[in-house]
XYZ file of C-alpha atoms in Angstrom:
318
model
C 14.420 -17.129 -7.973
C 16.128 -17.474 -4.582
C 16.622 -21.259 -4.900
C 15.169 -21.933 -1.461
C 14.581 -25.436 -0.134
C 12.295 -26.843 2.567
C 15.054 -26.589 5.178
C 15.204 -22.810 4.801
C 13.635 -20.476 7.363
C 11.126 -17.880 6.129
C 10.207 -14.894 8.290
C 7.518 -12.337 7.504
C 7.497 -8.993 9.297
C 3.963 -7.591 9.658
C 2.541 -11.007 8.803
C -1.042 -9.892 9.477
C -3.449 -12.877 9.488
C -0.992 -15.196 7.708
C -2.506 -14.749 4.260
C 0.900 -14.816 2.552
C 2.752 -17.217 4.853
C 0.053 -19.898 4.523
C 1.200 -20.474 0.941
C 4.755 -21.238 2.100
C 3.451 -23.408 4.955
C 1.271 -25.394 2.528
C 4.319 -26.557 0.563
C 6.394 -27.374 3.610
C 8.569 -24.359 4.502
C 9.504 -23.368 8.052
C 7.619 -20.130 8.711
C 7.494 -17.494 11.411
C 5.388 -14.340 11.543
C 6.028 -11.158 13.489
C 2.756 -9.280 13.981
C 1.893 -6.859 16.815
C -1.921 -6.933 16.493
C -3.501 -9.598 18.695
C -6.581 -10.513 16.614
C -4.656 -11.110 13.371
C -1.751 -12.867 15.112
C -4.193 -15.179 16.915
C -6.041 -15.923 13.674
C -2.787 -16.908 11.931
C -1.805 -19.238 14.769
C -5.270 -20.801 15.020
C -6.178 -21.068 11.320
C -2.813 -21.888 9.720
C -0.845 -23.263 12.699
C 1.979 -20.810 11.949
C 3.962 -19.514 14.954
C 3.712 -15.741 15.424
C 5.682 -13.381 17.667
C 3.066 -10.836 18.734
C 5.354 -7.805 18.961
C 6.735 -4.929 16.887
C 10.081 -5.777 15.331
C 12.944 -3.742 16.752
C 16.636 -4.389 17.339
C 16.066 -5.556 20.906
C 13.613 -8.237 19.712
C 15.927 -9.258 16.859
C 18.677 -10.055 19.368
C 16.298 -12.362 21.262
C 15.181 -14.145 18.068
C 18.561 -14.310 16.353
C 19.730 -17.664 17.705
C 16.590 -19.633 16.808
C 15.086 -17.726 13.877
C 17.893 -16.428 11.685
C 16.287 -16.547 8.235
C 17.052 -17.287 4.595
C 14.165 -15.109 3.431
C 12.711 -12.129 5.288
C 9.568 -10.627 3.760
C 8.443 -7.094 4.644
C 5.523 -5.975 2.471
C 4.066 -2.490 2.925
C 5.505 -2.020 6.397
C 8.784 -0.134 5.885
C 6.990 3.214 5.508
C 4.998 2.610 8.707
C 7.982 2.513 11.049
C 9.180 5.899 12.369
C 12.578 4.469 13.363
C 13.608 3.163 9.956
C 17.287 2.647 10.842
C 16.444 0.475 13.841
C 13.986 -1.508 11.701
C 16.532 -2.188 8.938
C 19.203 -3.012 11.520
C 16.761 -5.536 13.040
C 16.167 -7.291 9.711
C 19.900 -7.368 8.993
C 20.470 -8.974 12.396
C 18.001 -11.769 11.547
C 19.316 -12.378 8.011
C 21.585 -15.334 7.293
C 24.865 -14.677 5.461
C 23.452 -15.859 2.102
C 19.881 -14.736 2.821
C 17.611 -12.218 1.103
C 15.157 -9.604 2.341
C 12.263 -8.788 -0.020
C 10.435 -5.531 0.571
C 7.420 -4.093 -1.224
C 6.468 -0.421 -1.007
C 4.474 2.137 -3.033
C 6.906 3.902 -5.359
C 7.067 7.686 -4.903
C 7.638 7.920 -8.674
C 3.987 6.941 -9.208
C 2.701 9.119 -6.378
C 4.315 12.113 -8.077
C 3.600 11.245 -11.700
C -0.044 10.254 -11.193
C -0.833 12.758 -8.394
C -1.651 10.059 -5.824
C -1.752 12.576 -2.965
C -4.506 10.622 -1.175
C -1.885 8.014 -0.209
C -0.201 10.626 2.011
C -1.749 9.964 5.416
C -1.058 9.194 9.072
C 0.118 5.560 8.684
C 2.979 6.517 6.383
C 6.089 8.152 7.823
C 8.012 7.854 4.529
C 7.487 7.924 0.741
C 10.347 6.109 -0.948
C 12.367 6.420 -4.088
C 14.784 3.622 -4.927
C 17.672 6.093 -4.777
C 16.831 6.995 -1.152
C 16.507 3.365 -0.104
C 19.762 2.411 -1.768
C 21.564 4.974 0.457
C 19.795 3.804 3.621
C 20.597 0.127 3.025
C 24.221 0.920 2.150
C 24.512 2.615 5.539
C 23.709 -0.791 7.102
C 26.058 -2.770 4.845
C 23.188 -4.129 2.791
C 22.760 -3.938 -0.978
C 19.707 -3.815 -3.232
C 20.596 -6.322 -5.934
C 17.322 -6.572 -7.845
C 14.029 -4.733 -8.236
C 10.667 -5.485 -9.828
C 7.804 -3.161 -10.708
C 4.476 -4.431 -9.393
C 0.960 -3.037 -9.782
C -0.225 -2.905 -6.149
C -1.176 0.440 -4.553
C -1.089 2.268 -7.873
C 2.463 1.135 -8.668
C 4.955 -0.356 -6.220
C 8.478 -1.770 -6.187
C 9.631 -5.104 -4.819
C 13.300 -4.939 -3.900
C 15.725 -7.776 -3.130
C 18.284 -6.993 -0.431
C 21.271 -9.003 0.833
C 24.428 -8.430 2.859
C 26.890 -6.239 0.935
C 29.581 -8.940 1.076
C 27.304 -11.576 -0.521
C 29.190 -12.067 -3.805
C 26.574 -14.487 -5.180
C 24.064 -11.670 -5.514
C 25.096 -9.491 -8.473
C 23.440 -6.071 -8.743
C 20.998 -5.999 -11.654
C 21.088 -3.156 -14.204
C 17.378 -2.650 -13.339
C 18.369 -0.968 -10.068
C 20.277 1.825 -11.803
C 17.657 2.083 -14.579
C 14.933 2.934 -12.068
C 17.155 5.482 -10.299
C 17.792 7.142 -13.695
C 14.032 7.159 -14.315
C 13.432 8.842 -10.928
C 16.089 11.454 -11.631
C 14.675 12.277 -15.086
C 11.244 12.896 -13.547
C 12.863 15.464 -11.225
C 12.171 13.749 -7.916
C 15.356 15.154 -6.355
C 14.701 18.809 -7.251
C 12.633 20.887 -4.866
C 11.228 23.151 -7.608
C 9.938 20.129 -9.503
C 8.355 18.662 -6.367
C 6.341 21.851 -5.815
C 4.440 21.041 -9.022
C 2.658 18.273 -7.102
C 1.066 20.869 -4.826
C -0.322 22.783 -7.823
C -1.710 19.587 -9.352
C -3.378 18.703 -6.039
C -5.167 22.065 -6.033
C -6.304 21.503 -9.608
C -7.895 18.146 -8.735
C -9.529 19.725 -5.678
C -11.031 22.613 -7.660
C -12.201 20.383 -10.515
C -13.840 17.964 -8.069
C -15.696 20.771 -6.275
C -16.962 22.080 -9.646
C -18.112 18.593 -10.663
C -19.995 17.987 -7.396
C -21.691 21.386 -7.645
C -22.769 20.596 -11.204
C -24.317 17.286 -10.092
C -26.058 18.867 -7.077
C -27.550 21.605 -9.267
C -29.160 18.815 -11.307
C -30.408 17.120 -8.090
C -28.265 14.039 -8.647
C -27.779 11.649 -5.730
C -24.058 11.120 -5.235
C -22.371 8.262 -3.410
C -18.807 7.111 -2.951
C -17.471 3.567 -3.077
C -14.655 2.562 -0.724
C -14.231 3.540 2.921
C -10.463 3.009 3.091
C -7.882 5.429 4.528
C -6.902 7.065 1.252
C -10.559 7.697 0.394
C -11.058 9.494 3.702
C -7.903 11.513 3.084
C -9.314 12.573 -0.281
C -12.780 13.513 1.062
C -11.384 15.612 3.907
C -8.841 17.364 1.682
C -11.549 18.275 -0.847
C -13.950 19.233 1.962
C -16.799 16.878 1.014
C -19.230 15.626 3.663
C -22.688 14.123 4.144
C -24.352 17.260 2.750
C -22.978 16.555 -0.734
C -22.523 12.773 -0.536
C -25.603 10.663 0.267
C -23.837 7.407 1.122
C -20.632 5.410 1.150
C -20.606 1.761 0.080
C -18.052 -0.799 1.230
C -17.869 -4.587 1.527
C -16.141 -4.532 4.929
C -18.550 -5.742 7.616
C -16.490 -3.835 10.182
C -17.343 -0.528 8.460
C -21.001 -1.043 7.469
C -23.368 0.996 9.656
C -20.602 3.316 10.812
C -19.651 6.827 9.641
C -16.583 8.101 7.821
C -14.320 10.289 9.991
C -14.597 13.996 9.300
C -17.181 13.767 6.526
C -19.728 11.791 8.632
C -20.978 9.902 5.575
C -22.790 6.684 6.551
C -21.398 3.396 5.217
C -23.767 0.874 3.627
C -23.325 -2.572 2.140
C -23.273 -2.544 -1.684
C -25.856 -5.351 -1.452
C -28.286 -2.866 0.118
C -30.947 -1.794 -2.426
C -30.247 1.815 -1.390
C -27.438 1.718 -3.979
C -30.042 1.666 -6.771
C -31.122 5.195 -5.745
C -27.741 6.648 -6.700
C -27.188 8.623 -9.910
C -23.429 9.064 -9.464
C -20.903 6.830 -7.701
C -17.328 8.047 -7.224
C -14.863 5.170 -6.820
C -12.244 6.335 -4.333
C -9.878 3.286 -4.532
C -8.762 4.249 -8.066
C -6.093 1.508 -7.988
C -8.766 -1.228 -8.150
C -11.404 0.731 -10.088
C -11.662 -1.867 -12.879
C -12.712 -4.708 -10.598
C -15.010 -2.428 -8.571
C -16.678 -1.318 -11.804
C -17.374 -4.941 -12.789
C -18.784 -5.613 -9.302
C -20.971 -2.479 -9.226
C -22.430 -2.999 -12.687
C -24.569 -5.801 -11.214
C -25.807 -3.611 -8.346
C -26.552 -0.147 -9.754
C -29.280 1.157 -12.042
C -28.389 1.460 -15.733
C -28.320 5.261 -15.709
C -25.890 5.490 -12.764
C -22.529 6.949 -13.783
C -19.209 5.803 -12.296
C -16.280 8.198 -11.841
C -12.683 8.210 -10.652
C -11.049 11.551 -9.773
C -7.314 10.709 -9.680
C -5.145 11.468 -11.646
C -8.006 13.318 -13.387
C -11.795 13.230 -13.511
C -12.904 10.323 -15.657
C -16.268 8.651 -16.365
C -15.473 4.917 -16.466
C -18.884 3.473 -17.476
């Protein structure tokens, strides 16, 4: 799509352990990662032999890197919402972008958060929840333009935007950009009264969940949850569920097994532990990947165990 060649420089901001960049490296592109966490940065350097700057990207760093690492493609997936100083961050990427270059950014779309009541994605890591209309204004402020956009399925519905310098005449703005802004406007995302509806829907899910758990407990059902990720913990603590109602949490992450969920103090077990066969009900908290979790769990649970998701509404998915 971007007509890149092997001479082009590719930079990924928040490159993590190199899982994405390794694919570019494999076919011969020049790659650089920027990743502040030591363990993941070290892994990327050791495993994939990709150079990594182990720092947070800011304008000061961009000035140091500009001469050597000005890039044809800058990738920033699921990091824009994590940076409290968004203007400095965008200014930094602009400073590292070649005249004809493109920045691609992925982020969860607030349209889906609102429409499908994904309130459990509102937690400490995220400083912002973006609409395309908001981002268009922010990038214009920095003489950058969003010239294309794609809907993608990650995180319950995200957008991938393509951004270039405003004076880049080769990049024509797609009609898709305005179409999505129209869609956001029709849903009422820029009207305060409409936004307050989300609060009421949150309460409804909370009350319905509490009723459901009580119903199961009255029948002496053993209830577990699957998924010990951040949004699951947000959900549990908002509803007010803890280890009195929930017997166990199951998760594949070795780093979490044997530990306890914050707030709720529910112990985390491996799904390969036979303890899972004692459960009558399992609530899948990562609703965005419920289908694949269901397929995985079907081989681990007893036949009578029922699987549920609770967002956007309570649903038995057996």
